[in-house]
mmCIF file of C-alpha atoms and ligand atoms in Angstrom:
data_model
loop_
_atom_site.group_PDB
_atom_site.id
_atom_site.type_symbol
_atom_site.label_atom_id
_atom_site.label_comp_id
_atom_site.label_asym_id
_atom_site.label_seq_id
_atom_site.Cartn_x
_atom_site.Cartn_y
_atom_site.Cartn_z
ATOM 1 C CA MET A 1150 35.423 33.200 50.417
ATOM 2 C CA ASN A 1151 36.240 29.683 51.456
ATOM 3 C CA GLU A 1152 34.352 30.395 54.634
ATOM 4 C CA ARG A 1153 31.303 31.555 52.708
ATOM 5 C CA MET A 1154 31.423 28.350 50.693
ATOM 6 C CA GLU A 1155 31.571 26.256 53.822
ATOM 7 C CA GLN A 1156 28.710 28.291 55.239
ATOM 8 C CA ILE A 1157 26.571 27.602 52.154
ATOM 9 C CA LYS A 1158 27.285 23.892 52.490
ATOM 10 C CA GLN A 1159 26.121 23.959 56.113
ATOM 11 C CA GLU A 1160 23.042 26.001 55.191
ATOM 12 C CA ILE A 1161 22.106 23.395 52.565
ATOM 13 C CA LEU A 1162 22.499 20.509 55.008
ATOM 14 C CA LYS A 1163 20.560 22.337 57.710
ATOM 15 C CA GLY A 1164 17.852 23.384 55.262
ATOM 16 C CA ILE A 1165 17.422 19.799 54.144
ATOM 17 C CA GLU A 1166 17.125 18.623 57.695
ATOM 18 C CA GLU A 1167 14.670 21.306 58.732
ATOM 19 C CA SER A 1168 12.434 21.968 55.792
ATOM 20 C CA ALA A 1169 12.736 19.355 53.056
ATOM 21 C CA THR A 1170 9.698 17.251 53.807
ATOM 22 C CA SER A 1171 8.390 16.759 50.266
ATOM 23 C CA ARG A 1172 9.510 16.926 46.653
ATOM 24 C CA ALA A 1173 8.032 20.423 46.445
ATOM 25 C CA THR A 1174 9.860 21.830 49.486
ATOM 26 C CA ALA A 1175 13.078 20.111 48.396
ATOM 27 C CA PHE A 1176 12.733 21.777 45.016
ATOM 28 C CA GLU A 1177 12.211 25.188 46.633
ATOM 29 C CA LEU A 1178 15.403 24.682 48.647
ATOM 30 C CA ARG A 1179 17.286 23.616 45.543
ATOM 31 C CA LYS A 1180 16.142 26.788 43.794
ATOM 32 C CA LYS A 1181 17.382 28.898 46.683
ATOM 33 C CA PHE A 1182 20.934 27.647 46.133
ATOM 34 C CA LEU A 1183 21.135 26.455 42.545
ATOM 35 C CA ASP A 1184 18.817 28.722 40.542
ATOM 36 C CA SER A 1185 20.947 29.975 37.630
ATOM 37 C CA LYS A 1186 20.016 33.611 38.282
ATOM 38 C CA THR A 1187 19.023 34.028 41.868
ATOM 39 C CA GLY A 1188 20.659 30.984 43.503
ATOM 40 C CA GLU A 1189 23.270 31.569 46.163
ATOM 41 C CA ILE A 1190 25.888 29.389 44.472
ATOM 42 C CA SER A 1191 25.401 31.231 41.183
ATOM 43 C CA GLY A 1192 25.803 34.419 43.254
ATOM 44 C CA LEU A 1193 29.291 33.298 44.264
ATOM 45 C CA MET A 1194 30.380 33.358 40.630
ATOM 46 C CA LYS A 1195 29.514 37.028 40.509
ATOM 47 C CA GLU A 1196 32.155 37.569 43.206
ATOM 48 C CA MET A 1197 34.782 36.492 40.729
ATOM 49 C CA ARG A 1198 35.668 40.049 39.810
ATOM 50 C CA ASN A 1199 36.542 40.848 43.428
ATOM 51 C CA ILE A 1200 39.056 38.005 43.537
ATOM 52 C CA ALA A 1201 42.687 38.559 42.788
ATOM 53 C CA PRO A 1202 43.457 37.363 39.246
ATOM 54 C CA GLU A 1203 45.900 34.681 40.363
ATOM 55 C CA GLU A 1204 43.332 33.145 42.680
ATOM 56 C CA ARG A 1205 40.475 33.217 40.229
ATOM 57 C CA ALA A 1206 41.140 29.793 38.702
ATOM 58 C CA ASP A 1207 41.263 28.135 42.075
ATOM 59 C CA PHE A 1208 38.131 29.979 43.223
ATOM 60 C CA GLY A 1209 36.232 29.000 40.096
ATOM 61 C CA LYS A 1210 37.201 25.391 40.585
ATOM 62 C CA LYS A 1211 36.014 25.395 44.178
ATOM 63 C CA VAL A 1212 32.684 27.029 43.312
ATOM 64 C CA ASN A 1213 32.181 24.383 40.606
ATOM 65 C CA GLU A 1214 32.973 21.657 43.070
ATOM 66 C CA LEU A 1215 30.460 23.121 45.501
ATOM 67 C CA LYS A 1216 27.892 23.366 42.729
ATOM 68 C CA GLU A 1217 28.453 19.773 41.705
ATOM 69 C CA TRP A 1218 28.222 18.610 45.294
ATOM 70 C CA ALA A 1219 24.996 20.539 45.832
ATOM 71 C CA MET A 1220 23.506 19.161 42.621
ATOM 72 C CA ASN A 1221 24.262 15.610 43.705
ATOM 73 C CA VAL A 1222 22.833 16.255 47.143
ATOM 74 C CA PHE A 1223 19.588 17.646 45.696
ATOM 75 C CA THR A 1224 19.262 14.910 43.071
ATOM 76 C CA GLU A 1225 19.611 12.313 45.801
ATOM 77 C CA LEU A 1226 17.160 14.209 47.976
ATOM 78 C CA ASP A 1227 14.629 14.333 45.140
ATOM 79 C CA GLU A 1228 14.937 10.570 44.631
ATOM 80 C CA LYS A 1229 14.387 10.019 48.322
ATOM 81 C CA MET A 1230 11.334 12.277 48.408
ATOM 82 C CA LYS A 1231 9.919 10.615 45.319
ATOM 83 C CA GLU A 1232 10.183 7.240 46.940
ATOM 84 C CA LYS A 1233 8.673 8.518 50.154
ATOM 85 C CA GLU A 1234 5.691 10.025 48.378
ATOM 86 C CA LEU A 1235 5.098 6.911 46.308
ATOM 87 C CA LYS A 1236 5.177 4.797 49.428
ATOM 88 C CA ALA A 1237 2.670 7.075 51.140
ATOM 89 C CA ARG A 1238 0.406 6.840 48.075
ATOM 90 C CA TYR A 1239 0.610 3.063 47.968
ATOM 91 C CA GLU A 1240 -0.177 2.999 51.649
ATOM 92 C CA SER A 1241 -3.252 5.181 51.249
ATOM 93 C CA GLU A 1242 -4.529 3.256 48.240
ATOM 94 C CA LYS A 1243 -3.954 -0.133 49.747
ATOM 95 C CA ILE A 1244 -6.773 -2.669 49.366
ATOM 96 C CA ASP A 1245 -7.161 -5.914 51.196
ATOM 97 C CA VAL A 1246 -7.794 -8.508 48.529
ATOM 98 C CA THR A 1247 -8.491 -11.137 51.157
ATOM 99 C CA MET A 1248 -11.538 -9.262 52.481
ATOM 100 C CA PRO A 1249 -14.827 -11.100 51.899
ATOM 101 C CA ALA A 1250 -16.666 -9.744 48.863
ATOM 102 C CA LYS A 1251 -20.017 -7.955 49.122
ATOM 103 C CA GLU A 1252 -22.850 -10.375 48.547
ATOM 104 C CA PHE A 1253 -25.219 -9.594 45.713
ATOM 105 C CA GLU A 1254 -28.848 -10.561 46.042
ATOM 106 C CA SER A 1255 -30.038 -12.147 42.855
ATOM 107 C CA GLY A 1256 -33.693 -11.638 42.055
ATOM 108 C CA ASN A 1257 -36.082 -13.813 40.147
ATOM 109 C CA LEU A 1258 -39.272 -13.290 38.251
ATOM 110 C CA HIS A 1259 -42.466 -13.010 40.262
ATOM 111 C CA PRO A 1260 -44.215 -16.412 40.548
ATOM 112 C CA ILE A 1261 -47.196 -15.091 38.591
ATOM 113 C CA THR A 1262 -44.882 -13.969 35.793
ATOM 114 C CA GLN A 1263 -43.089 -17.334 35.881
ATOM 115 C CA MET A 1264 -46.404 -19.164 35.662
ATOM 116 C CA ARG A 1265 -47.636 -16.880 32.898
ATOM 117 C CA ASN A 1266 -44.428 -17.465 30.918
ATOM 118 C CA GLN A 1267 -44.680 -21.221 31.383
ATOM 119 C CA LEU A 1268 -48.264 -21.236 30.139
ATOM 120 C CA ILE A 1269 -47.281 -19.124 27.140
ATOM 121 C CA ASP A 1270 -44.463 -21.598 26.411
ATOM 122 C CA VAL A 1271 -46.780 -24.595 26.647
ATOM 123 C CA PHE A 1272 -49.530 -23.177 24.451
ATOM 124 C CA GLY A 1273 -47.112 -21.270 22.242
ATOM 125 C CA SER A 1274 -45.582 -24.609 21.270
ATOM 126 C CA MET A 1275 -49.074 -25.702 20.137
ATOM 127 C CA GLY A 1276 -49.289 -22.709 17.825
ATOM 128 C CA PHE A 1277 -51.239 -20.217 19.954
ATOM 129 C CA GLU A 1278 -50.644 -16.501 19.387
ATOM 130 C CA ILE A 1279 -50.894 -13.867 22.113
ATOM 131 C CA TYR A 1280 -53.640 -11.276 22.167
ATOM 132 C CA GLU A 1281 -53.589 -8.867 25.097
ATOM 133 C CA GLY A 1282 -56.900 -7.114 25.600
ATOM 134 C CA THR A 1283 -57.684 -4.060 27.709
ATOM 135 C CA GLU A 1284 -58.481 -4.043 31.419
ATOM 136 C CA ILE A 1285 -61.299 -1.547 30.970
ATOM 137 C CA GLU A 1286 -64.120 -2.957 28.900
ATOM 138 C CA ASN A 1287 -67.633 -2.014 28.100
ATOM 139 C CA ASP A 1288 -70.656 -4.024 29.072
ATOM 140 C CA TYR A 1289 -71.025 -5.481 25.589
ATOM 141 C CA TYR A 1290 -67.609 -7.190 25.393
ATOM 142 C CA ASN A 1291 -67.552 -8.409 28.968
ATOM 143 C CA PHE A 1292 -71.145 -9.656 29.095
ATOM 144 C CA THR A 1293 -73.631 -9.124 26.293
ATOM 145 C CA ALA A 1294 -71.572 -10.477 23.395
ATOM 146 C CA LEU A 1295 -70.658 -13.454 25.575
ATOM 147 C CA ASN A 1296 -74.316 -14.360 25.804
ATOM 148 C CA ILE A 1297 -74.793 -12.831 29.228
ATOM 149 C CA PRO A 1298 -77.617 -10.360 28.572
ATOM 150 C CA LYS A 1299 -78.610 -7.637 31.032
ATOM 151 C CA ASP A 1300 -80.498 -9.060 33.995
ATOM 152 C CA HIS A 1301 -79.182 -12.530 33.192
ATOM 153 C CA PRO A 1302 -78.552 -14.269 36.541
ATOM 154 C CA ALA A 1303 -75.067 -15.302 35.327
ATOM 155 C CA ARG A 1304 -73.910 -11.727 35.927
ATOM 156 C CA ASP A 1305 -74.185 -12.507 39.635
ATOM 157 C CA MET A 1306 -71.460 -15.143 39.250
ATOM 158 C CA GLN A 1307 -68.952 -12.372 38.874
ATOM 159 C CA ASP A 1308 -69.251 -9.361 41.140
ATOM 160 C CA THR A 1309 -68.337 -6.553 38.849
ATOM 161 C CA PHE A 1310 -66.537 -3.266 39.479
ATOM 162 C CA PHE A 1311 -68.506 -0.831 37.341
ATOM 163 C CA LEU A 1312 -66.785 2.426 36.372
ATOM 164 C CA SER A 1313 -69.994 3.819 34.885
ATOM 165 C CA PRO A 1314 -73.236 2.213 33.713
ATOM 166 C CA GLU A 1315 -71.404 1.431 30.461
ATOM 167 C CA PHE A 1316 -67.781 0.788 31.436
ATOM 168 C CA LEU A 1317 -66.298 -1.694 33.885
ATOM 169 C CA LEU A 1318 -63.091 -3.457 34.887
ATOM 170 C CA ARG A 1319 -63.219 -6.709 32.950
ATOM 171 C CA THR A 1320 -64.229 -9.662 35.104
ATOM 172 C CA GLN A 1321 -62.793 -12.223 32.694
ATOM 173 C CA THR A 1322 -60.331 -12.381 29.825
ATOM 174 C CA SER A 1323 -63.191 -13.964 27.815
ATOM 175 C CA SER A 1324 -63.946 -10.415 26.610
ATOM 176 C CA GLY A 1325 -60.802 -10.804 24.485
ATOM 177 C CA GLN A 1326 -62.515 -13.643 22.575
ATOM 178 C CA ILE A 1327 -65.006 -11.180 21.128
ATOM 179 C CA HIS A 1328 -62.361 -8.638 20.072
ATOM 180 C CA VAL A 1329 -60.357 -11.356 18.342
ATOM 181 C CA MET A 1330 -63.341 -12.939 16.575
ATOM 182 C CA GLU A 1331 -64.589 -9.538 15.413
ATOM 183 C CA ASN A 1332 -61.242 -8.793 13.807
ATOM 184 C CA LYS A 1333 -59.940 -12.114 12.604
ATOM 185 C CA LYS A 1334 -61.491 -14.845 10.522
ATOM 186 C CA PRO A 1335 -60.921 -18.528 11.377
ATOM 187 C CA PRO A 1336 -58.639 -20.365 11.808
ATOM 188 C CA ILE A 1337 -58.129 -18.626 15.156
ATOM 189 C CA LYS A 1338 -55.827 -19.865 17.891
ATOM 190 C CA ILE A 1339 -55.155 -17.244 20.522
ATOM 191 C CA LEU A 1340 -54.048 -16.991 24.105
ATOM 192 C CA SER A 1341 -55.041 -13.918 26.051
ATOM 193 C CA PRO A 1342 -53.307 -13.358 29.389
ATOM 194 C CA GLY A 1343 -54.146 -10.440 31.643
ATOM 195 C CA LYS A 1344 -55.520 -8.963 34.840
ATOM 196 C CA VAL A 1345 -59.171 -9.342 35.718
ATOM 197 C CA PHE A 1346 -61.181 -7.812 38.555
ATOM 198 C CA ARG A 1347 -63.963 -9.065 40.785
ATOM 199 C CA SER A 1348 -65.332 -7.890 44.071
ATOM 200 C CA ASP A 1349 -64.222 -11.011 45.890
ATOM 201 C CA ASP A 1350 -61.739 -11.370 48.724
ATOM 202 C CA ASP A 1351 -60.671 -14.381 50.797
ATOM 203 C CA ALA A 1352 -57.764 -16.856 51.112
ATOM 204 C CA THR A 1353 -58.157 -18.087 47.541
ATOM 205 C CA HIS A 1354 -59.720 -15.011 45.906
ATOM 206 C CA SER A 1355 -58.326 -11.552 45.314
ATOM 207 C CA PRO A 1356 -60.173 -8.524 43.835
ATOM 208 C CA MET A 1357 -57.498 -8.479 41.139
ATOM 209 C CA PHE A 1358 -56.084 -11.641 39.653
ATOM 210 C CA THR A 1359 -54.780 -12.941 36.346
ATOM 211 C CA GLN A 1360 -56.323 -15.205 33.783
ATOM 212 C CA MET A 1361 -55.153 -16.801 30.603
ATOM 213 C CA GLU A 1362 -57.872 -17.224 28.024
ATOM 214 C CA GLY A 1363 -57.515 -19.762 25.236
ATOM 215 C CA LEU A 1364 -59.637 -19.673 22.095
ATOM 216 C CA VAL A 1365 -59.554 -21.946 19.060
ATOM 217 C CA VAL A 1366 -61.976 -21.519 16.184
ATOM 218 C CA ASP A 1367 -61.785 -23.609 13.036
ATOM 219 C CA GLU A 1368 -63.723 -26.234 11.137
ATOM 220 C CA LYS A 1369 -64.577 -29.368 13.139
ATOM 221 C CA ILE A 1370 -63.250 -28.260 16.502
ATOM 222 C CA THR A 1371 -64.650 -30.468 19.274
ATOM 223 C CA LEU A 1372 -64.386 -31.117 22.984
ATOM 224 C CA CYS A 1373 -61.818 -33.829 22.136
ATOM 225 C CA ASP A 1374 -59.419 -31.139 20.872
ATOM 226 C CA LEU A 1375 -59.893 -29.325 24.170
ATOM 227 C CA LYS A 1376 -59.172 -32.441 26.217
ATOM 228 C CA GLY A 1377 -56.056 -33.182 24.148
ATOM 229 C CA MET A 1378 -54.650 -29.685 24.602
ATOM 230 C CA LEU A 1379 -55.400 -29.576 28.312
ATOM 231 C CA ASP A 1380 -53.760 -32.975 28.843
ATOM 232 C CA VAL A 1381 -50.551 -31.604 27.312
ATOM 233 C CA PHE A 1382 -50.884 -28.495 29.477
ATOM 234 C CA VAL A 1383 -51.239 -30.387 32.798
ATOM 235 C CA GLN A 1384 -48.444 -32.806 31.920
ATOM 236 C CA LYS A 1385 -46.038 -29.956 31.241
ATOM 237 C CA ILE A 1386 -47.019 -27.962 34.333
ATOM 238 C CA TYR A 1387 -47.863 -30.635 36.923
ATOM 239 C CA GLY A 1388 -45.934 -33.667 35.684
ATOM 240 C CA GLU A 1389 -45.860 -36.472 33.107
ATOM 241 C CA ASN A 1390 -48.291 -38.698 34.953
ATOM 242 C CA THR A 1391 -51.140 -36.257 35.337
ATOM 243 C CA THR A 1392 -54.306 -36.263 33.282
ATOM 244 C CA THR A 1393 -57.557 -34.318 33.138
ATOM 245 C CA ARG A 1394 -61.214 -35.119 33.501
ATOM 246 C CA LEU A 1395 -64.122 -33.010 32.322
ATOM 247 C CA ARG A 1396 -67.226 -32.451 34.424
ATOM 248 C CA PRO A 1397 -70.423 -30.835 33.114
ATOM 249 C CA SER A 1398 -70.737 -27.201 34.116
ATOM 250 C CA TYR A 1399 -72.349 -24.014 32.954
ATOM 251 C CA PHE A 1400 -70.995 -20.862 31.303
ATOM 252 C CA PRO A 1401 -73.310 -18.778 29.084
ATOM 253 C CA PHE A 1402 -70.643 -18.474 26.387
ATOM 254 C CA THR A 1403 -69.847 -22.179 26.002
ATOM 255 C CA GLU A 1404 -72.159 -25.049 25.195
ATOM 256 C CA PRO A 1405 -71.439 -27.638 26.413
ATOM 257 C CA SER A 1406 -69.447 -26.182 29.305
ATOM 258 C CA VAL A 1407 -67.063 -28.122 31.457
ATOM 259 C CA GLU A 1408 -65.167 -27.803 34.673
ATOM 260 C CA VAL A 1409 -61.709 -29.328 34.232
ATOM 261 C CA ASP A 1410 -60.009 -31.307 36.988
ATOM 262 C CA VAL A 1411 -56.396 -32.465 37.032
ATOM 263 C CA SER A 1412 -55.523 -35.788 38.646
ATOM 264 C CA CYS A 1413 -53.871 -35.022 41.980
ATOM 265 C CA PHE A 1414 -50.143 -34.598 41.387
ATOM 266 C CA GLU A 1415 -49.486 -34.785 45.131
ATOM 267 C CA CYS A 1416 -50.873 -38.274 45.828
ATOM 268 C CA GLY A 1417 -51.194 -39.592 42.261
ATOM 269 C CA GLY A 1418 -54.955 -39.931 42.651
ATOM 270 C CA LYS A 1419 -55.098 -41.985 45.848
ATOM 271 C CA GLY A 1420 -56.579 -39.136 47.855
ATOM 272 C CA CYS A 1421 -54.769 -36.655 50.109
ATOM 273 C CA LYS A 1422 -55.185 -33.327 51.859
ATOM 274 C CA LEU A 1423 -54.548 -31.294 48.692
ATOM 275 C CA CYS A 1424 -57.275 -33.048 46.660
ATOM 276 C CA LYS A 1425 -59.489 -33.406 49.734
ATOM 277 C CA GLY A 1426 -59.462 -37.168 49.379
ATOM 278 C CA THR A 1427 -61.005 -37.130 45.883
ATOM 279 C CA GLY A 1428 -57.883 -37.683 43.788
ATOM 280 C CA TRP A 1429 -58.858 -34.704 41.576
ATOM 281 C CA ILE A 1430 -58.282 -30.946 41.742
ATOM 282 C CA GLU A 1431 -60.440 -28.436 39.899
ATOM 283 C CA ILE A 1432 -58.264 -26.214 37.738
ATOM 284 C CA LEU A 1433 -60.256 -24.352 35.106
ATOM 285 C CA GLY A 1434 -63.449 -23.695 33.203
ATOM 286 C CA ALA A 1435 -63.841 -24.422 29.507
ATOM 287 C CA GLY A 1436 -66.180 -25.533 26.802
ATOM 288 C CA VAL A 1437 -67.243 -25.465 23.177
ATOM 289 C CA VAL A 1438 -67.871 -21.887 22.094
ATOM 290 C CA ASN A 1439 -71.608 -21.189 22.133
ATOM 291 C CA LYS A 1440 -72.960 -20.772 18.575
ATOM 292 C CA LYS A 1441 -74.615 -17.545 19.645
ATOM 293 C CA VAL A 1442 -71.203 -16.082 20.538
ATOM 294 C CA LEU A 1443 -69.754 -17.045 17.138
ATOM 295 C CA GLU A 1444 -72.729 -15.433 15.433
ATOM 296 C CA ASN A 1445 -72.441 -12.281 17.567
ATOM 297 C CA CYS A 1446 -69.005 -11.934 15.980
ATOM 298 C CA GLY A 1447 -70.158 -12.676 12.432
ATOM 299 C CA ILE A 1448 -68.669 -16.154 12.263
ATOM 300 C CA ASP A 1449 -70.672 -18.835 10.436
ATOM 301 C CA SER A 1450 -71.574 -21.288 13.214
ATOM 302 C CA GLU A 1451 -72.610 -23.970 10.724
ATOM 303 C CA LYS A 1452 -69.158 -24.038 9.189
ATOM 304 C CA TYR A 1453 -67.014 -23.285 12.199
ATOM 305 C CA SER A 1454 -66.882 -24.370 15.801
ATOM 306 C CA GLY A 1455 -64.630 -23.344 18.626
ATOM 307 C CA LEU A 1456 -63.299 -24.215 22.022
ATOM 308 C CA ALA A 1457 -62.411 -21.871 24.852
ATOM 309 C CA PHE A 1458 -60.812 -22.200 28.235
ATOM 310 C CA GLY A 1459 -59.966 -19.799 31.044
ATOM 311 C CA ILE A 1460 -57.049 -20.578 33.321
ATOM 312 C CA GLY A 1461 -56.584 -18.781 36.642
ATOM 313 C CA ILE A 1462 -52.861 -18.064 36.781
ATOM 314 C CA GLU A 1463 -52.739 -17.544 40.568
ATOM 315 C CA ARG A 1464 -54.652 -20.773 41.158
ATOM 316 C CA THR A 1465 -52.334 -22.689 38.822
ATOM 317 C CA ALA A 1466 -49.299 -21.226 40.626
ATOM 318 C CA MET A 1467 -50.739 -21.818 44.102
ATOM 319 C CA LEU A 1468 -51.308 -25.491 43.303
ATOM 320 C CA LYS A 1469 -47.928 -25.906 41.676
ATOM 321 C CA TYR A 1470 -45.913 -24.207 44.414
ATOM 322 C CA GLY A 1471 -48.079 -25.271 47.381
ATOM 323 C CA ILE A 1472 -49.206 -21.763 48.371
ATOM 324 C CA ASN A 1473 -52.277 -21.739 50.591
ATOM 325 C CA ASN A 1474 -53.105 -18.040 50.588
ATOM 326 C CA ILE A 1475 -53.382 -15.919 47.458
ATOM 327 C CA LYS A 1476 -52.307 -12.819 49.446
ATOM 328 C CA LEU A 1477 -48.771 -14.206 49.619
ATOM 329 C CA LEU A 1478 -48.545 -13.588 45.882
ATOM 330 C CA PHE A 1479 -49.472 -9.920 46.222
ATOM 331 C CA GLU A 1480 -47.738 -8.805 49.414
ATOM 332 C CA SER A 1481 -44.329 -8.556 47.726
ATOM 333 C CA ASP A 1482 -42.499 -10.044 50.699
ATOM 334 C CA VAL A 1483 -39.146 -10.949 49.179
ATOM 335 C CA LYS A 1484 -38.575 -13.649 51.797
ATOM 336 C CA VAL A 1485 -41.708 -15.439 50.621
ATOM 337 C CA LEU A 1486 -41.299 -14.810 46.893
ATOM 338 C CA LYS A 1487 -37.714 -16.123 46.985
ATOM 339 C CA GLN A 1488 -38.995 -19.548 47.974
ATOM 340 C CA ILE A 1489 -41.437 -19.736 45.094
ATOM 341 C CA SER A 1490 -39.384 -20.531 42.058
ATOM 342 C CA ASP A 1491 -38.517 -23.261 39.626
ATOM 343 C CA ASN A 1492 -34.958 -21.964 39.289
HETATM 344 N N1 LIG B 1524 -64.403 -16.803 31.857
HETATM 345 C C1 LIG B 1524 -64.665 -17.900 32.720
HETATM 346 C C2 LIG B 1524 -64.403 -17.464 34.151
HETATM 347 O O1 LIG B 1524 -63.793 -16.483 34.358
HETATM 348 C C3 LIG B 1524 -63.764 -19.077 32.418
HETATM 349 C C4 LIG B 1524 -64.023 -19.664 31.071
HETATM 350 C C5 LIG B 1524 -63.335 -19.248 29.986
HETATM 351 C C6 LIG B 1524 -64.990 -20.654 30.907
HETATM 352 C C7 LIG B 1524 -63.569 -19.786 28.748
HETATM 353 C C8 LIG B 1524 -65.234 -21.200 29.704
HETATM 354 C C9 LIG B 1524 -64.514 -20.779 28.621
HETATM 355 O O2 LIG B 1524 -64.830 -18.098 35.060
#
């Protein structure tokens, strides 16, 4: 029996050496020897009845010693395996905190959106509300109500995309003036930003572009109010020292009509390439709302008067950011757009 016990000891040591590579295999080996029912050491106890009575006490003691030894060996083995597995896990989950971080590209609003927001801020602070019209209009709102009757030569000023004899893509946000005046009684102070469409295409014109219409209708509104508002607008967008000048012009829906120039913010008025030596840059069309237009909308033109202006958002942005081709604003080249920002 002593021999068998020695043999078991050797088998355990050999088993550990040969097959205990993980906690799971070590546990299997432990079961083989120490399982309370099927384990080999427990099996030895069953031999007790074959042992002479006087040797039984000694035998029992030795089996217990063997059992204790084996338990210690396996507990130690389990600890070792646990450590080994933890180490392997740490190794596999290792991260290098000194590695350079991934760079995130931060975006910014499109220059047209930035410009639009700035204009809304400027005029919003003067009490203007936003009215967004529709891009598809009928002939009446885009032309007739704005005092541009059929066959009027002014229709040639804006090459129109007609969708049908009746419907068209609006050529100007001025159509919004009519919708507002039909639905709201004075005092009116609205700003109408949006896309407009004209069959026109070169370095400074695109078939689709954005305008911002301004309309004020109240008692005693004059050209002076227009000049005052536009002076604030150019100072906020192009700088403190800029001013505007009004030149006579013609729009069927305003009388008088003016073309508005801003004093050149590049050279301060001395004359440079940007202002073509004149010291002034044309920025928008405006005027006093034609009485006929007020009356078309059921507004008493004896009591009320109005002013209107139409700002080209692309043009305003191109001047502000020094962009020489309108296409750059529509090609969505991130490398270009990134450079056009106030931020
Ligand atoms: N609608 C005109 C245009 O597109 C601009 C404008 C608006 C002129 C309002 C006068 C008053 O050219």
